[in-house]
Amino acid sequence: MGFLDALFGRSKPVKPDLDQLFGVPSAALTLQAAKGFTPTGLGSVCFAAVEGAAFTEVQRQVRALLDADTGRGGVPVEASRDAYGYSWLLARHTPEELPDLVNDLHAVNSELEANGFGPQLLCSLVGFRDAEGRSLALVYLYKRGTFYPMCKVAGQEKRNNPLEIEVSDLLRDDLRIEPDLSRWFPVWGAPGIED
């Protein structure tokens, strides 16, 4: 960082650290013990698709990688596009297979990044639910290298902000929590967040 950057308050952006995703299983234990939230087995990756044969080939490779266990009873990955035109890949596992789910999400992000499509990555999320039926997602912001919780109010496009703050405080020792609350974007309708 140079003198002018310091003078004008600019800072270097945080580099993505995909290995942060491996902190999710530890965070899941903390969430379950303190708040009763357990993994749903659902997780997804969001990216901005680009036109071209190279990106199409990388998408095909990623889907083939995630679908490799379908012959042994695994569930194929599901692709979708949201109302904003972003692409999502949804992976399904049993709730007990959270480490496998995290490995899948890491593999998708790594494959896109390794093939030069890191700038297209937006976020990844892992879904949780408690005994009251409340849904929660831990959202990893690729470009920030941080997490934030998104807690939906059942049946509504409304967030439970007090619970989000409580969960973020709870997980500060397990995950790198995004300090800028304005970056805690709602991801309505995202695959992996149950209603």
Short mmCIF file of N, CA and C in Angstrom, two decimals:
data_model
loop_
_atom_site.label_atom_id
_atom_site.label_comp_id
_atom_site.label_asym_id
_atom_site.label_seq_id
_atom_site.Cartn_x
_atom_site.Cartn_y
_atom_site.Cartn_z
N MET A 1 0.85 -1.16 0.00
CA MET A 1 0.00 0.00 0.00
C MET A 1 0.90 1.23 0.00
N GLY A 2 0.60 2.17 -0.88
CA GLY A 2 1.41 3.36 -1.01
C GLY A 2 0.96 4.49 -0.12
N PHE A 3 1.75 5.55 -0.15
CA PHE A 3 1.46 6.74 0.65
C PHE A 3 0.11 7.34 0.30
N LEU A 4 -0.19 7.48 -1.01
CA LEU A 4 -1.46 8.08 -1.41
C LEU A 4 -2.65 7.21 -1.00
N ASP A 5 -2.47 5.90 -1.07
CA ASP A 5 -3.55 5.01 -0.61
C ASP A 5 -3.85 5.25 0.85
N ALA A 6 -2.81 5.37 1.67
CA ALA A 6 -2.99 5.61 3.10
C ALA A 6 -3.62 6.98 3.33
N LEU A 7 -3.16 7.98 2.57
CA LEU A 7 -3.67 9.33 2.72
C LEU A 7 -5.16 9.43 2.39
N PHE A 8 -5.59 8.73 1.32
CA PHE A 8 -6.99 8.79 0.90
C PHE A 8 -7.85 7.69 1.49
N GLY A 9 -7.32 6.89 2.38
CA GLY A 9 -8.11 5.87 3.07
C GLY A 9 -8.40 4.63 2.26
N ARG A 10 -7.65 4.44 1.18
CA ARG A 10 -7.85 3.24 0.38
C ARG A 10 -7.06 2.09 0.99
N SER A 11 -7.58 0.93 0.86
CA SER A 11 -6.87 -0.25 1.35
C SER A 11 -6.88 -1.31 0.26
N LYS A 12 -5.95 -2.23 0.39
CA LYS A 12 -5.89 -3.33 -0.57
C LYS A 12 -7.03 -4.29 -0.29
N PRO A 13 -7.66 -4.79 -1.36
CA PRO A 13 -8.74 -5.75 -1.12
C PRO A 13 -8.18 -7.04 -0.53
N VAL A 14 -9.01 -7.70 0.27
CA VAL A 14 -8.62 -8.98 0.85
C VAL A 14 -8.58 -10.02 -0.26
N LYS A 15 -7.53 -10.82 -0.28
CA LYS A 15 -7.45 -11.87 -1.29
C LYS A 15 -8.33 -13.04 -0.88
N PRO A 16 -8.97 -13.66 -1.86
CA PRO A 16 -9.77 -14.84 -1.53
C PRO A 16 -8.89 -15.92 -0.92
N ASP A 17 -9.41 -16.60 0.05
CA ASP A 17 -8.71 -17.70 0.69
C ASP A 17 -9.72 -18.85 0.79
N LEU A 18 -9.75 -19.67 -0.26
CA LEU A 18 -10.75 -20.74 -0.32
C LEU A 18 -10.63 -21.73 0.83
N ASP A 19 -9.44 -21.81 1.42
CA ASP A 19 -9.29 -22.73 2.55
C ASP A 19 -10.13 -22.30 3.75
N GLN A 20 -10.62 -21.05 3.75
CA GLN A 20 -11.53 -20.61 4.80
C GLN A 20 -12.79 -21.47 4.84
N LEU A 21 -13.16 -22.04 3.68
CA LEU A 21 -14.34 -22.91 3.63
C LEU A 21 -14.21 -24.11 4.56
N PHE A 22 -12.99 -24.56 4.78
CA PHE A 22 -12.79 -25.73 5.63
C PHE A 22 -13.07 -25.43 7.11
N GLY A 23 -13.31 -24.17 7.45
CA GLY A 23 -13.70 -23.82 8.81
C GLY A 23 -15.18 -24.05 9.08
N VAL A 24 -15.96 -24.32 8.03
CA VAL A 24 -17.41 -24.48 8.19
C VAL A 24 -17.78 -25.66 9.10
N PRO A 25 -17.15 -26.85 8.97
CA PRO A 25 -17.52 -27.94 9.89
C PRO A 25 -17.31 -27.59 11.37
N SER A 26 -16.24 -26.87 11.68
CA SER A 26 -16.02 -26.43 13.06
C SER A 26 -17.09 -25.44 13.48
N ALA A 27 -17.42 -24.50 12.58
CA ALA A 27 -18.48 -23.53 12.87
C ALA A 27 -19.82 -24.24 13.07
N ALA A 28 -20.04 -25.33 12.32
CA ALA A 28 -21.30 -26.08 12.45
C ALA A 28 -21.43 -26.68 13.84
N LEU A 29 -20.33 -27.16 14.40
CA LEU A 29 -20.37 -27.70 15.76
C LEU A 29 -20.72 -26.61 16.77
N THR A 30 -20.13 -25.44 16.58
CA THR A 30 -20.42 -24.30 17.46
C THR A 30 -21.89 -23.90 17.34
N LEU A 31 -22.39 -23.82 16.09
CA LEU A 31 -23.79 -23.45 15.85
C LEU A 31 -24.75 -24.44 16.50
N GLN A 32 -24.43 -25.73 16.37
CA GLN A 32 -25.32 -26.74 16.93
C GLN A 32 -25.32 -26.69 18.46
N ALA A 33 -24.14 -26.57 19.03
CA ALA A 33 -24.05 -26.57 20.50
C ALA A 33 -24.70 -25.33 21.11
N ALA A 34 -24.50 -24.17 20.49
CA ALA A 34 -24.98 -22.92 21.08
C ALA A 34 -26.39 -22.53 20.67
N LYS A 35 -26.79 -22.84 19.43
CA LYS A 35 -28.07 -22.35 18.92
C LYS A 35 -28.99 -23.43 18.37
N GLY A 36 -28.52 -24.69 18.30
CA GLY A 36 -29.37 -25.77 17.82
C GLY A 36 -29.51 -25.86 16.31
N PHE A 37 -28.70 -25.12 15.56
CA PHE A 37 -28.74 -25.20 14.10
C PHE A 37 -27.90 -26.38 13.62
N THR A 38 -28.48 -27.20 12.74
CA THR A 38 -27.76 -28.34 12.18
C THR A 38 -27.70 -28.21 10.65
N PRO A 39 -26.68 -28.80 10.03
CA PRO A 39 -26.57 -28.72 8.57
C PRO A 39 -27.76 -29.37 7.88
N THR A 40 -28.15 -28.81 6.74
CA THR A 40 -29.22 -29.39 5.93
C THR A 40 -28.66 -30.36 4.89
N GLY A 41 -27.35 -30.27 4.64
CA GLY A 41 -26.75 -31.08 3.58
C GLY A 41 -26.77 -30.37 2.24
N LEU A 42 -27.23 -29.13 2.21
CA LEU A 42 -27.31 -28.35 0.98
C LEU A 42 -26.25 -27.26 0.97
N GLY A 43 -25.62 -27.08 -0.18
CA GLY A 43 -24.64 -26.02 -0.34
C GLY A 43 -24.59 -25.62 -1.80
N SER A 44 -24.26 -24.38 -2.07
CA SER A 44 -24.24 -23.93 -3.46
C SER A 44 -23.14 -22.91 -3.70
N VAL A 45 -22.82 -22.75 -4.97
CA VAL A 45 -21.83 -21.77 -5.42
C VAL A 45 -22.50 -20.89 -6.46
N CYS A 46 -22.31 -19.58 -6.33
CA CYS A 46 -22.88 -18.61 -7.27
C CYS A 46 -21.75 -17.96 -8.06
N PHE A 47 -21.97 -17.84 -9.36
CA PHE A 47 -20.99 -17.20 -10.22
C PHE A 47 -21.69 -16.53 -11.39
N ALA A 48 -20.99 -15.58 -11.97
CA ALA A 48 -21.50 -14.89 -13.16
C ALA A 48 -20.97 -15.65 -14.37
N ALA A 49 -21.87 -16.30 -15.08
CA ALA A 49 -21.46 -17.08 -16.25
C ALA A 49 -21.01 -16.13 -17.36
N VAL A 50 -20.06 -16.57 -18.14
CA VAL A 50 -19.59 -15.80 -19.29
C VAL A 50 -19.76 -16.64 -20.54
N GLU A 51 -19.85 -15.96 -21.66
CA GLU A 51 -19.99 -16.67 -22.94
C GLU A 51 -18.63 -17.20 -23.37
N GLY A 52 -18.66 -18.30 -24.09
CA GLY A 52 -17.42 -18.80 -24.66
C GLY A 52 -17.19 -20.27 -24.37
N ALA A 53 -16.43 -20.88 -25.25
CA ALA A 53 -16.17 -22.32 -25.16
C ALA A 53 -15.35 -22.67 -23.93
N ALA A 54 -14.40 -21.82 -23.54
CA ALA A 54 -13.54 -22.13 -22.40
C ALA A 54 -14.37 -22.22 -21.11
N PHE A 55 -15.28 -21.27 -20.91
CA PHE A 55 -16.09 -21.29 -19.70
C PHE A 55 -17.06 -22.47 -19.72
N THR A 56 -17.63 -22.75 -20.87
CA THR A 56 -18.55 -23.89 -21.00
C THR A 56 -17.83 -25.19 -20.67
N GLU A 57 -16.58 -25.32 -21.10
CA GLU A 57 -15.81 -26.53 -20.81
C GLU A 57 -15.50 -26.64 -19.31
N VAL A 58 -15.16 -25.54 -18.68
CA VAL A 58 -14.89 -25.56 -17.24
C VAL A 58 -16.16 -25.94 -16.48
N GLN A 59 -17.30 -25.39 -16.88
CA GLN A 59 -18.57 -25.76 -16.25
C GLN A 59 -18.84 -27.25 -16.39
N ARG A 60 -18.57 -27.79 -17.57
CA ARG A 60 -18.77 -29.22 -17.80
C ARG A 60 -17.85 -30.04 -16.90
N GLN A 61 -16.59 -29.61 -16.77
CA GLN A 61 -15.63 -30.33 -15.91
C GLN A 61 -16.07 -30.30 -14.45
N VAL A 62 -16.55 -29.15 -14.01
CA VAL A 62 -16.99 -29.01 -12.62
C VAL A 62 -18.18 -29.93 -12.35
N ARG A 63 -19.14 -29.94 -13.26
CA ARG A 63 -20.31 -30.81 -13.07
C ARG A 63 -19.91 -32.27 -13.09
N ALA A 64 -18.98 -32.64 -13.98
CA ALA A 64 -18.50 -34.03 -14.04
C ALA A 64 -17.81 -34.41 -12.74
N LEU A 65 -17.02 -33.50 -12.19
CA LEU A 65 -16.33 -33.74 -10.92
C LEU A 65 -17.32 -33.98 -9.79
N LEU A 66 -18.34 -33.13 -9.70
CA LEU A 66 -19.32 -33.25 -8.62
C LEU A 66 -20.27 -34.43 -8.83
N ASP A 67 -20.49 -34.82 -10.07
CA ASP A 67 -21.40 -35.94 -10.36
C ASP A 67 -20.68 -37.29 -10.38
N ALA A 68 -19.39 -37.31 -10.06
CA ALA A 68 -18.60 -38.54 -10.16
C ALA A 68 -19.13 -39.66 -9.26
N ASP A 69 -19.78 -39.30 -8.15
CA ASP A 69 -20.26 -40.33 -7.22
C ASP A 69 -21.71 -40.73 -7.44
N THR A 70 -22.34 -40.25 -8.51
CA THR A 70 -23.75 -40.59 -8.73
C THR A 70 -23.94 -42.08 -9.00
N GLY A 71 -22.93 -42.75 -9.53
CA GLY A 71 -23.02 -44.20 -9.75
C GLY A 71 -23.03 -44.98 -8.45
N ARG A 72 -22.56 -44.35 -7.37
CA ARG A 72 -22.54 -44.99 -6.05
C ARG A 72 -23.63 -44.44 -5.14
N GLY A 73 -24.67 -43.86 -5.74
CA GLY A 73 -25.80 -43.37 -4.95
C GLY A 73 -25.78 -41.89 -4.65
N GLY A 74 -24.75 -41.16 -5.11
CA GLY A 74 -24.70 -39.72 -4.89
C GLY A 74 -25.76 -39.01 -5.72
N VAL A 75 -26.10 -37.81 -5.30
CA VAL A 75 -27.11 -37.01 -5.99
C VAL A 75 -26.41 -36.07 -6.97
N PRO A 76 -26.88 -36.04 -8.23
CA PRO A 76 -26.24 -35.14 -9.20
C PRO A 76 -26.37 -33.67 -8.77
N VAL A 77 -25.37 -32.89 -9.13
CA VAL A 77 -25.41 -31.46 -8.86
C VAL A 77 -26.49 -30.83 -9.73
N GLU A 78 -27.14 -29.80 -9.18
CA GLU A 78 -28.22 -29.12 -9.91
C GLU A 78 -27.74 -27.73 -10.30
N ALA A 79 -27.96 -27.38 -11.56
CA ALA A 79 -27.60 -26.05 -12.05
C ALA A 79 -28.86 -25.22 -12.22
N SER A 80 -28.78 -23.94 -11.89
CA SER A 80 -29.91 -23.04 -12.08
C SER A 80 -29.40 -21.63 -12.30
N ARG A 81 -30.32 -20.77 -12.67
CA ARG A 81 -30.00 -19.35 -12.88
C ARG A 81 -31.04 -18.55 -12.10
N ASP A 82 -30.59 -17.53 -11.38
CA ASP A 82 -31.53 -16.75 -10.58
C ASP A 82 -32.12 -15.58 -11.39
N ALA A 83 -32.98 -14.81 -10.74
CA ALA A 83 -33.67 -13.71 -11.41
C ALA A 83 -32.71 -12.61 -11.88
N TYR A 84 -31.51 -12.57 -11.32
CA TYR A 84 -30.52 -11.56 -11.70
C TYR A 84 -29.58 -12.05 -12.79
N GLY A 85 -29.76 -13.31 -13.23
CA GLY A 85 -28.92 -13.86 -14.29
C GLY A 85 -27.67 -14.56 -13.80
N TYR A 86 -27.51 -14.71 -12.49
CA TYR A 86 -26.34 -15.41 -11.95
C TYR A 86 -26.59 -16.92 -11.97
N SER A 87 -25.53 -17.67 -12.15
CA SER A 87 -25.62 -19.13 -12.20
C SER A 87 -25.31 -19.70 -10.82
N TRP A 88 -26.01 -20.79 -10.50
CA TRP A 88 -25.82 -21.47 -9.22
C TRP A 88 -25.61 -22.96 -9.48
N LEU A 89 -24.71 -23.56 -8.73
CA LEU A 89 -24.57 -25.01 -8.70
C LEU A 89 -24.90 -25.46 -7.29
N LEU A 90 -25.88 -26.34 -7.16
CA LEU A 90 -26.33 -26.83 -5.86
C LEU A 90 -25.85 -28.26 -5.67
N ALA A 91 -25.16 -28.49 -4.56
CA ALA A 91 -24.71 -29.84 -4.19
C ALA A 91 -25.55 -30.32 -3.01
N ARG A 92 -25.91 -31.61 -3.04
CA ARG A 92 -26.71 -32.20 -1.97
C ARG A 92 -25.94 -33.37 -1.35
N HIS A 93 -25.93 -33.40 -0.03
CA HIS A 93 -25.36 -34.49 0.74
C HIS A 93 -26.29 -34.73 1.93
N THR A 94 -26.03 -35.78 2.66
CA THR A 94 -26.77 -35.95 3.91
C THR A 94 -26.22 -34.93 4.90
N PRO A 95 -27.00 -34.54 5.90
CA PRO A 95 -26.50 -33.58 6.89
C PRO A 95 -25.22 -34.03 7.58
N GLU A 96 -25.03 -35.34 7.71
CA GLU A 96 -23.83 -35.86 8.37
C GLU A 96 -22.59 -35.74 7.50
N GLU A 97 -22.77 -35.49 6.21
CA GLU A 97 -21.66 -35.41 5.27
C GLU A 97 -21.20 -33.97 5.01
N LEU A 98 -21.27 -33.13 6.04
CA LEU A 98 -20.89 -31.73 5.87
C LEU A 98 -19.46 -31.57 5.34
N PRO A 99 -18.47 -32.32 5.84
CA PRO A 99 -17.12 -32.18 5.27
C PRO A 99 -17.07 -32.50 3.77
N ASP A 100 -17.85 -33.48 3.32
CA ASP A 100 -17.90 -33.80 1.88
C ASP A 100 -18.54 -32.66 1.10
N LEU A 101 -19.58 -32.07 1.65
CA LEU A 101 -20.23 -30.93 1.00
C LEU A 101 -19.25 -29.77 0.87
N VAL A 102 -18.52 -29.47 1.94
CA VAL A 102 -17.54 -28.39 1.91
C VAL A 102 -16.45 -28.69 0.88
N ASN A 103 -16.02 -29.96 0.79
CA ASN A 103 -15.03 -30.34 -0.23
C ASN A 103 -15.56 -30.07 -1.63
N ASP A 104 -16.84 -30.38 -1.87
CA ASP A 104 -17.44 -30.11 -3.18
C ASP A 104 -17.45 -28.62 -3.50
N LEU A 105 -17.85 -27.81 -2.53
CA LEU A 105 -17.89 -26.36 -2.75
C LEU A 105 -16.49 -25.81 -3.01
N HIS A 106 -15.53 -26.31 -2.26
CA HIS A 106 -14.14 -25.89 -2.45
C HIS A 106 -13.66 -26.30 -3.84
N ALA A 107 -14.03 -27.50 -4.28
CA ALA A 107 -13.60 -27.99 -5.60
C ALA A 107 -14.17 -27.12 -6.73
N VAL A 108 -15.43 -26.72 -6.62
CA VAL A 108 -16.03 -25.86 -7.64
C VAL A 108 -15.29 -24.53 -7.71
N ASN A 109 -15.12 -23.90 -6.56
CA ASN A 109 -14.43 -22.61 -6.51
C ASN A 109 -13.00 -22.74 -7.04
N SER A 110 -12.30 -23.78 -6.63
CA SER A 110 -10.90 -23.98 -7.04
C SER A 110 -10.79 -24.20 -8.54
N GLU A 111 -11.70 -24.99 -9.09
CA GLU A 111 -11.66 -25.28 -10.53
C GLU A 111 -11.91 -24.03 -11.34
N LEU A 112 -12.89 -23.24 -10.96
CA LEU A 112 -13.15 -22.00 -11.68
C LEU A 112 -11.96 -21.04 -11.54
N GLU A 113 -11.42 -20.93 -10.34
CA GLU A 113 -10.28 -20.05 -10.10
C GLU A 113 -9.05 -20.51 -10.89
N ALA A 114 -8.77 -21.81 -10.88
CA ALA A 114 -7.59 -22.33 -11.56
C ALA A 114 -7.66 -22.13 -13.07
N ASN A 115 -8.85 -22.03 -13.61
CA ASN A 115 -9.01 -21.84 -15.04
C ASN A 115 -9.20 -20.38 -15.43
N GLY A 116 -8.89 -19.48 -14.50
CA GLY A 116 -8.92 -18.06 -14.80
C GLY A 116 -10.27 -17.39 -14.64
N PHE A 117 -11.24 -18.09 -14.03
CA PHE A 117 -12.58 -17.53 -13.88
C PHE A 117 -12.87 -17.10 -12.45
N GLY A 118 -11.83 -16.88 -11.64
CA GLY A 118 -12.01 -16.40 -10.28
C GLY A 118 -12.83 -15.12 -10.19
N PRO A 119 -12.61 -14.16 -11.11
CA PRO A 119 -13.41 -12.92 -11.04
C PRO A 119 -14.92 -13.15 -11.21
N GLN A 120 -15.32 -14.29 -11.78
CA GLN A 120 -16.74 -14.57 -11.95
C GLN A 120 -17.38 -15.15 -10.68
N LEU A 121 -16.56 -15.62 -9.74
CA LEU A 121 -17.09 -16.21 -8.51
C LEU A 121 -17.67 -15.11 -7.61
N LEU A 122 -18.85 -15.36 -7.07
CA LEU A 122 -19.49 -14.38 -6.20
C LEU A 122 -19.54 -14.87 -4.75
N CYS A 123 -20.19 -16.01 -4.53
CA CYS A 123 -20.30 -16.50 -3.17
C CYS A 123 -20.57 -18.00 -3.16
N SER A 124 -20.39 -18.58 -1.99
CA SER A 124 -20.79 -19.96 -1.73
C SER A 124 -21.59 -19.93 -0.45
N LEU A 125 -22.50 -20.87 -0.30
CA LEU A 125 -23.25 -20.91 0.95
C LEU A 125 -23.52 -22.35 1.38
N VAL A 126 -23.68 -22.49 2.68
CA VAL A 126 -24.01 -23.78 3.30
C VAL A 126 -25.24 -23.56 4.16
N GLY A 127 -26.25 -24.43 3.99
CA GLY A 127 -27.52 -24.27 4.69
C GLY A 127 -27.59 -24.98 6.02
N PHE A 128 -28.34 -24.38 6.95
CA PHE A 128 -28.59 -24.93 8.29
C PHE A 128 -30.06 -24.71 8.64
N ARG A 129 -30.55 -25.48 9.60
CA ARG A 129 -31.93 -25.35 10.09
C ARG A 129 -31.93 -25.72 11.56
N ASP A 130 -32.83 -25.08 12.33
CA ASP A 130 -32.95 -25.45 13.74
C ASP A 130 -34.27 -26.18 13.99
N ALA A 131 -34.51 -26.60 15.23
CA ALA A 131 -35.71 -27.38 15.58
C ALA A 131 -36.99 -26.56 15.39
N GLU A 132 -36.88 -25.24 15.41
CA GLU A 132 -38.05 -24.37 15.21
C GLU A 132 -38.35 -24.18 13.72
N GLY A 133 -37.49 -24.72 12.84
CA GLY A 133 -37.68 -24.60 11.41
C GLY A 133 -37.07 -23.35 10.80
N ARG A 134 -36.29 -22.61 11.60
CA ARG A 134 -35.63 -21.42 11.06
C ARG A 134 -34.47 -21.84 10.17
N SER A 135 -34.33 -21.15 9.03
CA SER A 135 -33.22 -21.45 8.14
C SER A 135 -32.14 -20.39 8.27
N LEU A 136 -30.92 -20.84 8.06
CA LEU A 136 -29.75 -20.00 8.16
C LEU A 136 -28.76 -20.46 7.11
N ALA A 137 -28.05 -19.55 6.51
CA ALA A 137 -26.98 -19.92 5.59
C ALA A 137 -25.72 -19.20 6.02
N LEU A 138 -24.61 -19.91 5.97
CA LEU A 138 -23.31 -19.27 6.11
C LEU A 138 -22.85 -18.96 4.70
N VAL A 139 -22.71 -17.68 4.41
CA VAL A 139 -22.38 -17.22 3.06
C VAL A 139 -20.91 -16.81 3.03
N TYR A 140 -20.15 -17.40 2.10
CA TYR A 140 -18.74 -17.04 1.91
C TYR A 140 -18.65 -16.10 0.72
N LEU A 141 -18.14 -14.90 0.94
CA LEU A 141 -17.95 -13.92 -0.12
C LEU A 141 -16.57 -14.14 -0.74
N TYR A 142 -16.54 -14.64 -1.95
CA TYR A 142 -15.29 -15.00 -2.60
C TYR A 142 -14.32 -13.81 -2.68
N LYS A 143 -14.80 -12.67 -3.13
CA LYS A 143 -13.91 -11.53 -3.35
C LYS A 143 -13.44 -10.88 -2.05
N ARG A 144 -14.07 -11.19 -0.95
CA ARG A 144 -13.68 -10.62 0.35
C ARG A 144 -12.97 -11.63 1.24
N GLY A 145 -13.15 -12.91 0.96
CA GLY A 145 -12.53 -13.94 1.79
C GLY A 145 -13.15 -14.01 3.18
N THR A 146 -14.44 -13.64 3.28
CA THR A 146 -15.11 -13.58 4.57
C THR A 146 -16.49 -14.26 4.51
N PHE A 147 -17.05 -14.49 5.68
CA PHE A 147 -18.37 -15.10 5.83
C PHE A 147 -19.32 -14.13 6.50
N TYR A 148 -20.61 -14.37 6.28
CA TYR A 148 -21.65 -13.73 7.07
C TYR A 148 -22.83 -14.69 7.13
N PRO A 149 -23.63 -14.59 8.19
CA PRO A 149 -24.84 -15.43 8.27
C PRO A 149 -26.02 -14.72 7.64
N MET A 150 -26.86 -15.48 6.98
CA MET A 150 -28.13 -14.95 6.49
C MET A 150 -29.23 -15.81 7.08
N CYS A 151 -30.08 -15.19 7.87
CA CYS A 151 -31.16 -15.89 8.54
C CYS A 151 -32.49 -15.35 8.01
N LYS A 152 -33.26 -16.23 7.38
CA LYS A 152 -34.55 -15.82 6.82
C LYS A 152 -35.66 -15.98 7.85
N VAL A 153 -36.64 -15.10 7.74
CA VAL A 153 -37.89 -15.29 8.47
C VAL A 153 -38.72 -16.23 7.61
N ALA A 154 -39.23 -17.31 8.20
CA ALA A 154 -39.94 -18.34 7.45
C ALA A 154 -41.06 -17.77 6.59
N GLY A 155 -41.07 -18.16 5.31
CA GLY A 155 -42.13 -17.80 4.39
C GLY A 155 -42.11 -16.36 3.91
N GLN A 156 -41.07 -15.60 4.25
CA GLN A 156 -41.02 -14.19 3.87
C GLN A 156 -39.66 -13.82 3.31
N GLU A 157 -39.63 -12.77 2.51
CA GLU A 157 -38.35 -12.20 2.08
C GLU A 157 -37.97 -11.16 3.12
N LYS A 158 -37.70 -11.63 4.31
CA LYS A 158 -37.34 -10.78 5.43
C LYS A 158 -36.26 -11.50 6.22
N ARG A 159 -35.31 -10.74 6.71
CA ARG A 159 -34.20 -11.32 7.45
C ARG A 159 -34.37 -11.12 8.95
N ASN A 160 -33.84 -12.07 9.69
CA ASN A 160 -33.84 -12.00 11.14
C ASN A 160 -32.49 -11.39 11.55
N ASN A 161 -32.39 -10.06 11.50
CA ASN A 161 -31.13 -9.37 11.76
C ASN A 161 -30.56 -9.60 13.15
N PRO A 162 -31.38 -9.60 14.22
CA PRO A 162 -30.79 -9.87 15.54
C PRO A 162 -30.12 -11.26 15.61
N LEU A 163 -30.76 -12.26 14.98
CA LEU A 163 -30.16 -13.59 14.98
C LEU A 163 -28.88 -13.61 14.16
N GLU A 164 -28.86 -12.87 13.05
CA GLU A 164 -27.64 -12.80 12.23
C GLU A 164 -26.47 -12.23 13.03
N ILE A 165 -26.72 -11.16 13.77
CA ILE A 165 -25.67 -10.54 14.59
C ILE A 165 -25.21 -11.50 15.68
N GLU A 166 -26.17 -12.17 16.31
CA GLU A 166 -25.85 -13.13 17.36
C GLU A 166 -24.99 -14.27 16.82
N VAL A 167 -25.36 -14.81 15.66
CA VAL A 167 -24.61 -15.90 15.04
C VAL A 167 -23.22 -15.42 14.62
N SER A 168 -23.12 -14.22 14.07
CA SER A 168 -21.81 -13.72 13.65
C SER A 168 -20.87 -13.58 14.84
N ASP A 169 -21.39 -13.07 15.97
CA ASP A 169 -20.57 -12.97 17.18
C ASP A 169 -20.16 -14.34 17.69
N LEU A 170 -21.05 -15.28 17.60
CA LEU A 170 -20.80 -16.65 18.06
C LEU A 170 -19.69 -17.33 17.24
N LEU A 171 -19.63 -17.03 15.94
CA LEU A 171 -18.71 -17.75 15.05
C LEU A 171 -17.39 -17.04 14.79
N ARG A 172 -17.13 -15.93 15.46
CA ARG A 172 -15.91 -15.17 15.19
C ARG A 172 -14.62 -15.96 15.42
N ASP A 173 -14.65 -16.95 16.29
CA ASP A 173 -13.45 -17.77 16.52
C ASP A 173 -13.32 -18.89 15.50
N ASP A 174 -14.40 -19.20 14.78
CA ASP A 174 -14.39 -20.30 13.81
C ASP A 174 -14.18 -19.82 12.37
N LEU A 175 -14.72 -18.65 12.05
CA LEU A 175 -14.70 -18.16 10.67
C LEU A 175 -14.27 -16.69 10.63
N ARG A 176 -13.76 -16.27 9.49
CA ARG A 176 -13.44 -14.86 9.27
C ARG A 176 -14.75 -14.17 8.89
N ILE A 177 -15.34 -13.42 9.83
CA ILE A 177 -16.64 -12.78 9.64
C ILE A 177 -16.45 -11.43 8.94
N GLU A 178 -17.30 -11.16 7.95
CA GLU A 178 -17.26 -9.89 7.21
C GLU A 178 -17.62 -8.75 8.16
N PRO A 179 -16.70 -7.79 8.36
CA PRO A 179 -16.98 -6.70 9.30
C PRO A 179 -17.91 -5.62 8.75
N ASP A 180 -17.99 -5.49 7.43
CA ASP A 180 -18.82 -4.45 6.81
C ASP A 180 -20.24 -5.00 6.59
N LEU A 181 -21.16 -4.60 7.46
CA LEU A 181 -22.53 -5.12 7.40
C LEU A 181 -23.23 -4.78 6.09
N SER A 182 -22.78 -3.74 5.39
CA SER A 182 -23.41 -3.40 4.11
C SER A 182 -23.09 -4.45 3.05
N ARG A 183 -22.15 -5.32 3.32
CA ARG A 183 -21.80 -6.40 2.38
C ARG A 183 -22.53 -7.71 2.72
N TRP A 184 -23.38 -7.69 3.72
CA TRP A 184 -24.17 -8.86 4.07
C TRP A 184 -25.40 -8.87 3.17
N PHE A 185 -25.20 -9.20 1.91
CA PHE A 185 -26.25 -9.13 0.91
C PHE A 185 -27.29 -10.24 1.12
N PRO A 186 -28.56 -9.93 0.94
CA PRO A 186 -29.57 -11.00 0.96
C PRO A 186 -29.45 -11.82 -0.31
N VAL A 187 -29.55 -13.10 -0.19
CA VAL A 187 -29.49 -13.98 -1.36
C VAL A 187 -30.83 -14.73 -1.44
N TRP A 188 -31.89 -13.95 -1.67
CA TRP A 188 -33.24 -14.51 -1.73
C TRP A 188 -33.32 -15.56 -2.83
N GLY A 189 -33.95 -16.65 -2.53
CA GLY A 189 -34.17 -17.70 -3.52
C GLY A 189 -32.94 -18.49 -3.89
N ALA A 190 -31.85 -18.28 -3.17
CA ALA A 190 -30.62 -19.01 -3.49
C ALA A 190 -30.80 -20.51 -3.22
N PRO A 191 -30.35 -21.35 -4.14
CA PRO A 191 -30.41 -22.80 -3.87
C PRO A 191 -29.57 -23.10 -2.64
N GLY A 192 -30.11 -23.88 -1.74
CA GLY A 192 -29.40 -24.25 -0.53
C GLY A 192 -29.96 -23.59 0.71
N ILE A 193 -30.78 -22.55 0.53
CA ILE A 193 -31.46 -21.93 1.68
C ILE A 193 -32.89 -22.42 1.65
N GLU A 194 -33.22 -23.26 2.57
CA GLU A 194 -34.58 -23.80 2.62
C GLU A 194 -35.52 -22.78 3.22
N ASP A 195 -36.78 -22.92 2.89
CA ASP A 195 -37.80 -22.04 3.47
C ASP A 195 -38.74 -22.85 4.31
#
